[in-house]
Structures are given as C-alpha cells and as structure tokens.
PDB file of C-alpha atoms in Angstrom:
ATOM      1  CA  UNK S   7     -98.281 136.038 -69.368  1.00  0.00           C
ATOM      2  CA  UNK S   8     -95.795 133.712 -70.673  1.00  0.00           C
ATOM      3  CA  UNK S   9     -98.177 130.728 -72.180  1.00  0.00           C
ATOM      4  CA  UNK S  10     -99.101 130.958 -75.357  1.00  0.00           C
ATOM      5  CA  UNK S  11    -100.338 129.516 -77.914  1.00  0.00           C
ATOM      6  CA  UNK S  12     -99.453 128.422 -82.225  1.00  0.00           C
ATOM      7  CA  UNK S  13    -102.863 128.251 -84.518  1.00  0.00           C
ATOM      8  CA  UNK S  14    -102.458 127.590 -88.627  1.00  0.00           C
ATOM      9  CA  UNK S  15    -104.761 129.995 -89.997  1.00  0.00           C
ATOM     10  CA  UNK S  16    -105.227 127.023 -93.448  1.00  0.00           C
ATOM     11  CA  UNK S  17    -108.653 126.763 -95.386  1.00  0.00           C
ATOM     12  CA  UNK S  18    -110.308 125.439 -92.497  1.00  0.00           C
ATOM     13  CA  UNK S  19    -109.984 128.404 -90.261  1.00  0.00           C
ATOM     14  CA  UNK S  20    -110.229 130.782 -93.656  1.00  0.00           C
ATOM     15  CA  UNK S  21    -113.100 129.295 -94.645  1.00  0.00           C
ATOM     16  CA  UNK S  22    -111.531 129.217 -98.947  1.00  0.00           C
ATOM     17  CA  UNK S  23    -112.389 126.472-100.859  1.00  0.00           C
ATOM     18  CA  UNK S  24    -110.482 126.936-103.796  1.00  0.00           C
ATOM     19  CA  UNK S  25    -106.925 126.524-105.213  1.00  0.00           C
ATOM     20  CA  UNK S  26    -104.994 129.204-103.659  1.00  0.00           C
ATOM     21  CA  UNK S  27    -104.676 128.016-100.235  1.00  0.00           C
ATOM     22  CA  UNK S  28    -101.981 129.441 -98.209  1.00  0.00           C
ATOM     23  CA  UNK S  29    -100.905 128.880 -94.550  1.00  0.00           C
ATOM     24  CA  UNK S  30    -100.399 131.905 -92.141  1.00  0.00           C
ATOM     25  CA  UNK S  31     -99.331 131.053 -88.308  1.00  0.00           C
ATOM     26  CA  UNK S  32    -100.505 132.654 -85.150  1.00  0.00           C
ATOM     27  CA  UNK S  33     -98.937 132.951 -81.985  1.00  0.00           C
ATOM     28  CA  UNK S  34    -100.479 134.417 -79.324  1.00  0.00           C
ATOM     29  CA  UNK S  35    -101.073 134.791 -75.281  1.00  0.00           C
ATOM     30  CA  UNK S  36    -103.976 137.058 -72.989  1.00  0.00           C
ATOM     31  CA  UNK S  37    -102.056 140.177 -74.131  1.00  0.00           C
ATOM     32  CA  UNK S  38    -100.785 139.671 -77.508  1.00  0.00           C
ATOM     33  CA  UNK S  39    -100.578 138.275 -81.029  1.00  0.00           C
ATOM     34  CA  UNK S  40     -98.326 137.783 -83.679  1.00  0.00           C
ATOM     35  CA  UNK S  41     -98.971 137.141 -87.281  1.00  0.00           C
ATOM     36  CA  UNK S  42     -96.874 135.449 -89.563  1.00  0.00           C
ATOM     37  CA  UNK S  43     -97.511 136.144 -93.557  1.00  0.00           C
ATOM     38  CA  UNK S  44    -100.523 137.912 -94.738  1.00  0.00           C
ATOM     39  CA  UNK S  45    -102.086 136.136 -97.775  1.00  0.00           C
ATOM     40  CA  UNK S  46    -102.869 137.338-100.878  1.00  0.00           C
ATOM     41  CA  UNK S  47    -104.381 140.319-101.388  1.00  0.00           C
ATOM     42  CA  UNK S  48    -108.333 140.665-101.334  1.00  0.00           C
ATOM     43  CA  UNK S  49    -108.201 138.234 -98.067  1.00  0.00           C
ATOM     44  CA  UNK S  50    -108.314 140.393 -95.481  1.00  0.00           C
ATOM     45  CA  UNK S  51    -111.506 139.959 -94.336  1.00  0.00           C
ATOM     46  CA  UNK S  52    -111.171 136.363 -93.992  1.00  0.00           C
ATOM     47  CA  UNK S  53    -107.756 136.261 -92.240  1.00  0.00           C
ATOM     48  CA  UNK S  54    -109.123 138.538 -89.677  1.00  0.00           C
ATOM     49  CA  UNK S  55    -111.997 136.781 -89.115  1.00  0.00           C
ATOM     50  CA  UNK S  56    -109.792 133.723 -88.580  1.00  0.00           C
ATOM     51  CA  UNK S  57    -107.839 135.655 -86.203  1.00  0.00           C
ATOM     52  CA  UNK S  58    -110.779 136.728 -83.999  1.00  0.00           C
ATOM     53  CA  UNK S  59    -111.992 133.025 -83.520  1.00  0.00           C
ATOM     54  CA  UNK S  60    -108.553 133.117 -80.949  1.00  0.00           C
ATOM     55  CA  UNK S  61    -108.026 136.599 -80.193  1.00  0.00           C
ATOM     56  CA  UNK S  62    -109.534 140.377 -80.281  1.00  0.00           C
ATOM     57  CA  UNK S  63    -107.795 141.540 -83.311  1.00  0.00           C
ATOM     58  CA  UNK S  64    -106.662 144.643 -81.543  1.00  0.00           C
ATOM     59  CA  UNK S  65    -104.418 142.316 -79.908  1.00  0.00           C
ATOM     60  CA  UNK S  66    -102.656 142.002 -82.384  1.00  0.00           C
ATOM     61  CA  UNK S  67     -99.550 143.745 -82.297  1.00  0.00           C
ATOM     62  CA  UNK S  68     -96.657 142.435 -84.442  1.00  0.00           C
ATOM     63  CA  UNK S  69     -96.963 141.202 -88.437  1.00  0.00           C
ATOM     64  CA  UNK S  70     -93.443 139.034 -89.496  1.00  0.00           C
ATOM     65  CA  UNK S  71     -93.361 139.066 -92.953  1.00  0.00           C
ATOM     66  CA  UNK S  72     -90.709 136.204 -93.315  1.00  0.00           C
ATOM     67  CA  UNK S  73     -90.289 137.666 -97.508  1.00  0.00           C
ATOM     68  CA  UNK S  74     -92.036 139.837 -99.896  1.00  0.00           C
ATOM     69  CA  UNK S  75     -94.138 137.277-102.528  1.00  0.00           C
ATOM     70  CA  UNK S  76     -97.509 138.583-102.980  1.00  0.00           C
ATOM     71  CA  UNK S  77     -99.161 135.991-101.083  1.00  0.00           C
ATOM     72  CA  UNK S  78     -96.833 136.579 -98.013  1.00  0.00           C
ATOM     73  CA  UNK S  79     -97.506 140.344 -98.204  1.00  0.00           C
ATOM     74  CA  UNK S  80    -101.342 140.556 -99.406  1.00  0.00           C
ATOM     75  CA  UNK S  81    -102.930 142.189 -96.388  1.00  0.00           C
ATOM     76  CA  UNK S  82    -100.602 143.383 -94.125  1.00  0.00           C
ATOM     77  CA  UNK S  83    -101.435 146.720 -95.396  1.00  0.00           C
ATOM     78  CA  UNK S  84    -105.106 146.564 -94.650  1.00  0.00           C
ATOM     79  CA  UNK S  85    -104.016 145.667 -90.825  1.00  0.00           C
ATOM     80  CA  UNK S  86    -101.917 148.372 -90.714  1.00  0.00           C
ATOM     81  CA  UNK S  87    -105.100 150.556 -92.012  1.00  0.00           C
ATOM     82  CA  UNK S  88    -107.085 149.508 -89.637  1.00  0.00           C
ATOM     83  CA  UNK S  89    -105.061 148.817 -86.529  1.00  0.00           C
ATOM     84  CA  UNK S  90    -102.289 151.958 -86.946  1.00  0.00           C
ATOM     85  CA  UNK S  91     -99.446 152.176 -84.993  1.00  0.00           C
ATOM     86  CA  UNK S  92    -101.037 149.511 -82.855  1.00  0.00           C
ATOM     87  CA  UNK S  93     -99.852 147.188 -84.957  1.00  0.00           C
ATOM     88  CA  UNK S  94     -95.598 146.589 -86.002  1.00  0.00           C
ATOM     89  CA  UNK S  95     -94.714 145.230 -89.441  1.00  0.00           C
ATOM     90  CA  UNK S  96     -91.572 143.438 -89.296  1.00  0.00           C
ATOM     91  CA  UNK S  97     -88.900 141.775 -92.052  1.00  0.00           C
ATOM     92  CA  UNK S  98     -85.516 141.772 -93.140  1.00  0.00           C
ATOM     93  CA  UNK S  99     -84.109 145.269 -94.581  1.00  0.00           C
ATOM     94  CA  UNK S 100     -83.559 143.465 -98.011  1.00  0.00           C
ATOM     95  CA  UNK S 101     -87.354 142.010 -98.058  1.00  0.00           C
ATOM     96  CA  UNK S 102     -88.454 145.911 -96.852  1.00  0.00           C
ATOM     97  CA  UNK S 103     -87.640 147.545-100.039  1.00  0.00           C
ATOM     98  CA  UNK S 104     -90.045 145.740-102.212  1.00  0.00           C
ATOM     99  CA  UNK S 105     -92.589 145.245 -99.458  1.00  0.00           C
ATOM    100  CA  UNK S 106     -92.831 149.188 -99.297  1.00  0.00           C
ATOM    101  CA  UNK S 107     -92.730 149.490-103.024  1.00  0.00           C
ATOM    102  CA  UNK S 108     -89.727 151.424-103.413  1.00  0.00           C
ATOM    103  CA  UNK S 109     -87.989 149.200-105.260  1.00  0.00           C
ATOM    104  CA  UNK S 110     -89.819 146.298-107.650  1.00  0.00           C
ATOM    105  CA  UNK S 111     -91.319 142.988-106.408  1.00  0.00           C
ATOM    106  CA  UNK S 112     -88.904 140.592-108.378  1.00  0.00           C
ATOM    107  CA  UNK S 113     -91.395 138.325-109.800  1.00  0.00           C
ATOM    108  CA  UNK S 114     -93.235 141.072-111.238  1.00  0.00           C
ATOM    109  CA  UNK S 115     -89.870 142.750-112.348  1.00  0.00           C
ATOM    110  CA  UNK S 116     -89.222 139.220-113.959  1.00  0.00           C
ATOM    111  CA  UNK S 117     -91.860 139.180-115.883  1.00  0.00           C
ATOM    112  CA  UNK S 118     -91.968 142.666-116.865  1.00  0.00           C
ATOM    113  CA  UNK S 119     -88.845 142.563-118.460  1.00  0.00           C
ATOM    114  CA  UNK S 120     -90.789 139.711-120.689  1.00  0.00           C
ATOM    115  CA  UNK S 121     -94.218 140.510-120.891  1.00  0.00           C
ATOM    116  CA  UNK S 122     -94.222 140.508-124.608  1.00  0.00           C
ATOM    117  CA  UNK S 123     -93.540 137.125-125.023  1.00  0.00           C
ATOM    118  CA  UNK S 124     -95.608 135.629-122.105  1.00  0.00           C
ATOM    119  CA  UNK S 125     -98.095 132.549-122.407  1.00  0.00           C
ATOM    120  CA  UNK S 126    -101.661 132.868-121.385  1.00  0.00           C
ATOM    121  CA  UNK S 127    -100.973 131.396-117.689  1.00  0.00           C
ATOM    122  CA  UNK S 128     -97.762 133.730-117.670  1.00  0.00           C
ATOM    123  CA  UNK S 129     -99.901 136.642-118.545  1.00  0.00           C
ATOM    124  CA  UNK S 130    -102.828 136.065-115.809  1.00  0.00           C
ATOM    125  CA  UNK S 131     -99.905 135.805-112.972  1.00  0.00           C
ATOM    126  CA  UNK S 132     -98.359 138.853-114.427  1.00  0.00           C
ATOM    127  CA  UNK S 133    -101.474 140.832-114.418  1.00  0.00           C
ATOM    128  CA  UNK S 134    -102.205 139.689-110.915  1.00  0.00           C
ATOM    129  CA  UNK S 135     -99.184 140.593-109.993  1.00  0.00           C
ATOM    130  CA  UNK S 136     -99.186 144.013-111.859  1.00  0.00           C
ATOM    131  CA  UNK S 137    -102.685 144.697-110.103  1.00  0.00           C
ATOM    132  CA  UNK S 138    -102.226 143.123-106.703  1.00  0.00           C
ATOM    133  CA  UNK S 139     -98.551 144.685-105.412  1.00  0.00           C
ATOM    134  CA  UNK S 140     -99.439 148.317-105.288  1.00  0.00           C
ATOM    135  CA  UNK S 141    -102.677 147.357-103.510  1.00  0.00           C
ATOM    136  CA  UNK S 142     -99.997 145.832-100.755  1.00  0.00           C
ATOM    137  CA  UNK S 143     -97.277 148.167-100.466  1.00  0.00           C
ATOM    138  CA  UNK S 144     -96.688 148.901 -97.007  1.00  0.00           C
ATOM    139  CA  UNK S 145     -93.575 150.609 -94.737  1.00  0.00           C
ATOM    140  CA  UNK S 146     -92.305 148.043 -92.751  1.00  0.00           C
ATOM    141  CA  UNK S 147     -91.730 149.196 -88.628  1.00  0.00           C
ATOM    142  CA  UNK S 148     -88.968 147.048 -87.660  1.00  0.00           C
ATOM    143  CA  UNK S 149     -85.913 145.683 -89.925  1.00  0.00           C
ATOM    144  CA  UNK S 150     -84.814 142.244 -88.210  1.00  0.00           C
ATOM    145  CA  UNK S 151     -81.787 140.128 -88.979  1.00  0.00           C
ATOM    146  CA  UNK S 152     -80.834 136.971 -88.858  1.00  0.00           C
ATOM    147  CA  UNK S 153     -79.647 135.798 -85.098  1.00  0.00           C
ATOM    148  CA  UNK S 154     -82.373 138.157 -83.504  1.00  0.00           C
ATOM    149  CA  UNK S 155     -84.541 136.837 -80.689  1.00  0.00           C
ATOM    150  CA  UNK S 156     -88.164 138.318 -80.610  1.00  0.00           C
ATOM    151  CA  UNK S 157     -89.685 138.199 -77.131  1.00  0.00           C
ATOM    152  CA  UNK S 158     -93.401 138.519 -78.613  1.00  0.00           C
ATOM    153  CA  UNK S 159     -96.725 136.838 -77.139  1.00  0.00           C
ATOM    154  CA  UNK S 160     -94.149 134.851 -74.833  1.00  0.00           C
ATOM    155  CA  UNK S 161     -92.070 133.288 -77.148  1.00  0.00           C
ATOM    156  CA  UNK S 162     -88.792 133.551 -77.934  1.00  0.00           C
ATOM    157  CA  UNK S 163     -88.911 133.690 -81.462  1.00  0.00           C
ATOM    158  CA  UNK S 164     -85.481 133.429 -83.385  1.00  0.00           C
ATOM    159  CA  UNK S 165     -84.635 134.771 -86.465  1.00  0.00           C
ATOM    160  CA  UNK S 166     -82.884 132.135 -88.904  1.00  0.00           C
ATOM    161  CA  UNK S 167     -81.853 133.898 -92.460  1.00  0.00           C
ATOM    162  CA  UNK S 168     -82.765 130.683 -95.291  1.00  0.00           C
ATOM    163  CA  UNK S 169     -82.114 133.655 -98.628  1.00  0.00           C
ATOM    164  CA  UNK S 170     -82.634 131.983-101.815  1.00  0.00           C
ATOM    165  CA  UNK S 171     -86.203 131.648-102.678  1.00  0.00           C
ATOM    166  CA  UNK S 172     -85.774 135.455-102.077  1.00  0.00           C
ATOM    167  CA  UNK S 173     -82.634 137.845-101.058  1.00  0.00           C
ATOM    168  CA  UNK S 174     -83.817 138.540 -97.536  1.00  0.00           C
ATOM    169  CA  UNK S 175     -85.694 135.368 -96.894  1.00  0.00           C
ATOM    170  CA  UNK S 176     -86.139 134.146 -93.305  1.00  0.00           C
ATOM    171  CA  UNK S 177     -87.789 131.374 -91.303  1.00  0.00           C
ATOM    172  CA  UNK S 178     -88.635 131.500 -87.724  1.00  0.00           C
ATOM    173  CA  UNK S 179     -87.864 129.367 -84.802  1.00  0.00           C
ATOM    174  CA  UNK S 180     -89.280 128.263 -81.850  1.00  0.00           C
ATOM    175  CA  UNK S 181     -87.005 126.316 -79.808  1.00  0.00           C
ATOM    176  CA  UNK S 182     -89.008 125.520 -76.326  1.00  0.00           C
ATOM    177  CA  UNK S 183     -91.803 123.916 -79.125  1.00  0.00           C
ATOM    178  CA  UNK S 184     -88.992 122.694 -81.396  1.00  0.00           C
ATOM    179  CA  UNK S 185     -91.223 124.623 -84.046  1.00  0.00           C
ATOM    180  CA  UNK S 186     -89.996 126.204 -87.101  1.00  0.00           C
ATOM    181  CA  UNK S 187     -92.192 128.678 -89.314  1.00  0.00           C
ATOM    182  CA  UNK S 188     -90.705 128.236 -93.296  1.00  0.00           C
ATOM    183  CA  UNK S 189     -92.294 131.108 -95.170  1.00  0.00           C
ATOM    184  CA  UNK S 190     -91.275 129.280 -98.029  1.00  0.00           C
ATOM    185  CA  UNK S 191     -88.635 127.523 -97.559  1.00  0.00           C
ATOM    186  CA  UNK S 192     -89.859 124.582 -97.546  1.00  0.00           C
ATOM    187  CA  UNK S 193     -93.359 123.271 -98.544  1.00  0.00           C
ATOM    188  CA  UNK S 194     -95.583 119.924 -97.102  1.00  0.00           C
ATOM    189  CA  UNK S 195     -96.217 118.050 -99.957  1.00  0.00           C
ATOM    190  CA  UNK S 196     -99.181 115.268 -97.925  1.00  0.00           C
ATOM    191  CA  UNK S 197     -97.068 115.197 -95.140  1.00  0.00           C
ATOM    192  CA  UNK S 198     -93.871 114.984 -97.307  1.00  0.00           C
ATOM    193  CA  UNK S 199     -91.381 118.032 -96.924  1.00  0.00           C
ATOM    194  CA  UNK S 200     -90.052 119.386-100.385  1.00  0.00           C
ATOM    195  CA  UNK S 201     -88.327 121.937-101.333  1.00  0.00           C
ATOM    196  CA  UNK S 202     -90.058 124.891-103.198  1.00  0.00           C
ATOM    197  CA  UNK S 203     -89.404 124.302-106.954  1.00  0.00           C
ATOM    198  CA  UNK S 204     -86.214 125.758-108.606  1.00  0.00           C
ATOM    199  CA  UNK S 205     -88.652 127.706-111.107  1.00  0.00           C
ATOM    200  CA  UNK S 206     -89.905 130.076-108.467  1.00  0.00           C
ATOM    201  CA  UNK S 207     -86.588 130.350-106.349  1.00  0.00           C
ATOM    202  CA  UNK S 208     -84.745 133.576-106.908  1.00  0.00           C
ATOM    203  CA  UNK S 209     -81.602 131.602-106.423  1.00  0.00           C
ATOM    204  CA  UNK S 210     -81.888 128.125-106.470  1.00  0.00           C
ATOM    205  CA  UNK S 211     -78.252 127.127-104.875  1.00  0.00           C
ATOM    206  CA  UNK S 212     -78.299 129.591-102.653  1.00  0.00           C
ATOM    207  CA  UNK S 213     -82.299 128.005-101.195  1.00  0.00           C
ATOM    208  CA  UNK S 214     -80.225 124.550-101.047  1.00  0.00           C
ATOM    209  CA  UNK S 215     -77.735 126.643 -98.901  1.00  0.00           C
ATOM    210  CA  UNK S 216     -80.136 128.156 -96.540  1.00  0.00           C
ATOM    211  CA  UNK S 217     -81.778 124.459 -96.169  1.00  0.00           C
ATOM    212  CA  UNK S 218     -78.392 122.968 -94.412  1.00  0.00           C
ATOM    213  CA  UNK S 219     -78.399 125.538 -91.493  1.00  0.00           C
ATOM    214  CA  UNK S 220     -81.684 123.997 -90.762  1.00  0.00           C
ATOM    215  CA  UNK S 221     -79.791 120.829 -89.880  1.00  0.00           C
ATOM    216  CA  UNK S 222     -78.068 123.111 -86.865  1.00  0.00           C
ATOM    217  CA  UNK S 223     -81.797 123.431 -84.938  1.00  0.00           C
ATOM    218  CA  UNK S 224     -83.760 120.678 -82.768  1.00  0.00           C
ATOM    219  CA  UNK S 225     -87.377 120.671 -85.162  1.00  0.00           C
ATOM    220  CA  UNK S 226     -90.060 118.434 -84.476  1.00  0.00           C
ATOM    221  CA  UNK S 227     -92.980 120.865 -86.044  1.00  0.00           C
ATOM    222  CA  UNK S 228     -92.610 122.449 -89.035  1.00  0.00           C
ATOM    223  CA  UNK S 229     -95.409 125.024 -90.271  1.00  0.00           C
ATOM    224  CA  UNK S 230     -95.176 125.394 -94.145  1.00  0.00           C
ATOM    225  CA  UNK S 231     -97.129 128.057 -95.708  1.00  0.00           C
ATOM    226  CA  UNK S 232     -97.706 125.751 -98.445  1.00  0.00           C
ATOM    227  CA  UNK S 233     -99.146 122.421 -96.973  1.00  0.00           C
ATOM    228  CA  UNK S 234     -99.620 123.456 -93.562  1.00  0.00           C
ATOM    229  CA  UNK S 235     -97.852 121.529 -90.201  1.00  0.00           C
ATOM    230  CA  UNK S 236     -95.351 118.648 -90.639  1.00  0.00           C
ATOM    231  CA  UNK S 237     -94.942 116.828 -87.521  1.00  0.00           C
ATOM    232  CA  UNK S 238     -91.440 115.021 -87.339  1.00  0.00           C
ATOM    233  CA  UNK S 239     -87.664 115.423 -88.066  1.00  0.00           C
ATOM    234  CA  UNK S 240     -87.019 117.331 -91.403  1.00  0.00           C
ATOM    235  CA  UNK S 241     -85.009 114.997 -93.592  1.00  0.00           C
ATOM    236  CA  UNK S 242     -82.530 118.225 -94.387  1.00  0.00           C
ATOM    237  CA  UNK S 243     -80.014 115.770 -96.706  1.00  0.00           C
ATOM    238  CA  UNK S 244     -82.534 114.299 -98.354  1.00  0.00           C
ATOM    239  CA  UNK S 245     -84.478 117.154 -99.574  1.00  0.00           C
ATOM    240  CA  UNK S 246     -81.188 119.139-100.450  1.00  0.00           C
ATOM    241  CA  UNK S 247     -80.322 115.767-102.869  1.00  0.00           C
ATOM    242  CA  UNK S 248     -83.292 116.284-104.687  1.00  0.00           C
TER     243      UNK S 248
END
C-alpha cells in the first residue's frame, strides 16, 4: 500500500509537560512505519505509546536517526531491545560511530575536555550527558548517504546531507508532500524558522552551508524537531543572514 501517512509525535501526542519537548516524525502506511529521532533517553515508554495511538508498534520497521545528539538518539536502543531485527536503525556512517559508542558523542567529548572549569548549568548537561549516552549506544543497520532514496511506508524519502550542526548531519525529504524533516537544522521558533544557535553547532559555517542546498527543493512543510511543523516557504536567505 502506497498511502501513507506523516504524524508529529510533540507534547501533545507524548503526553510531557515540561521543558524538554522534542519533536519526532512518523510516517507510516497498513504495513509499515518509520521513525524519525528517538528522544531523550528515559522516554521510551512514552514515544511508544505515541506510536501505538497510529500503528501496532511491531510495525515498525525502520528508525532514521538524521544525527547523533542525545535527544535524537535517546531510545532507539530500547526499540531495538524490544523489537530485534524487526526493526532497522539507519544514519550516516559519520553519525554511526558515536551513535554505537565507539567513538565519543562530541558534546560530551567537549565538555570533557573542560569539566574542571564548568558552571553549574554546564555541569548538570555534562552529567546528563555522561549518564545518558552509554544508556543509548546502539549499532546502527544501515549507513545512508546523502542522494539516497528510501522507498519506506510508501514514500520516497530522500536523503539531503545539511553537516554542520554535526559531521554527518542529514535532513529528509519528501517531495510528493513538499515535506522536509530538519533533525536540527533548523528550528520553529512560534511559527518563525531559525537557525539552531551557533553555540551548539559543531561548525557553524559549515550549518549556514548546508542551509543553501535547501533553497534547491520545492518545501511547503517543514517538521522541526524543535518547534514542531512550519507550514510555508522557508525563507533560506534570510535565515542564512542572520
């Protein structure tokens, strides 16, 4: 079955009420399902429950990590737990290193290198960090590069590498809905697209980069895990200016 279907799983669906509220995407059709980004860790049982209000969650066959930020990563492992093979994690071979573990998260690596000399805020985010990574680490199935076309849940999902707020960053796009999926590439700031703030881009240029190829695709939807769906053009100049 071709039709399907695009759900944000936001803190309506998760049922959170409190500051860290994060944005993963379904798509899905009779057959299958595909999630996009994980949340953080200790969320699992609300991201699945989410999940089940469109689809039996052994449905769901394919996890696209679009990069590896703890949020993005946080319970792809416990799917894999539970659902085994029956389930594919997917991401770019840069992003798989530090999803799996074998090499360090950067924002923990960051901060490591500086721990001594941390504030009290820097501190809490390090130890969360420290704590909640190994809890995540996960193989990844399926490297995918940028230029690939997924045929999952009946879409034709395209690959589109956007590096900068990480090495191996990617977005996801959706041309028959004009819909892309930003990991965190860009964020919906009350229905104002921004981009994510130098401080917590690996590479700040290279983000501004990654933002003009978006000017090359046809987007009337944009799902930001930060802020949720944008409906309209993305202002791609403007946003780069800022």
């Amino acid at each position: 079955m071709n039709n399907y279907k695009i759900e944000v799983l936001n803190e309506d669906t998760l049922g959170i009420k409190e500051a860290r509220v994060v944005n993963p995407v379904l798509i899905y059709n009779e057959e299958e399902a595909v999630l996009v980004d994980t949340d953080y860790p200790g969320r699992f049982e609300g991201l699945k429950k989410s999940i089940e209000k469109y689809i039996d969650i052994n449905k769901l066959k394919t996890i696209i990590i679009t990069h590896h930020d703890i949020d993005h990563v946080g319970s792809a492992r416990e799917f894999k737990e539970l659902l085994g093979d029956k389930v594919k994690i997917l991401a770019t071979e840069i992003e798989a290193k530090y999803i799996s573990g074998k090499t360090t998260p950067i924002k923990l690596d960051n901060l490591e290198k500086v721990k001594d000399s941390l504030n009290e805020m820097q501190k809490s985010f390090y130890e969360m960090l420290k704590v909640g990574f190994p809890r995540s680490y996960v193989d990844v199935d399926k490297i995918i590069n940028s230029g690939d076309v997924l045929n999952l849940a009946g879409a034709k999902i395209e690959v589109v590498g956007t590096p900068g707020h990480t090495p191996g960053h990617i977005c996801l796009y959706i041309a028959k809905d004009k819909a892309l999926i930003t990991g965190d590439t860009l964020m919906n700031n009350a229905q104002k697209l921004d981009i994510v703030s130098d401080m917590y881009n690996n590479d700040p240029k290279e983000a501004r980069e990654s933002l003009k190829k978006l000017k090359e695709l046809d987007i009337e939807k944009v799902y930001c895990y930060h802020g949720g769906l944008y409906i309209g053009k993305p202002h791609i100049d403007e946003i780069v200016a800022k």
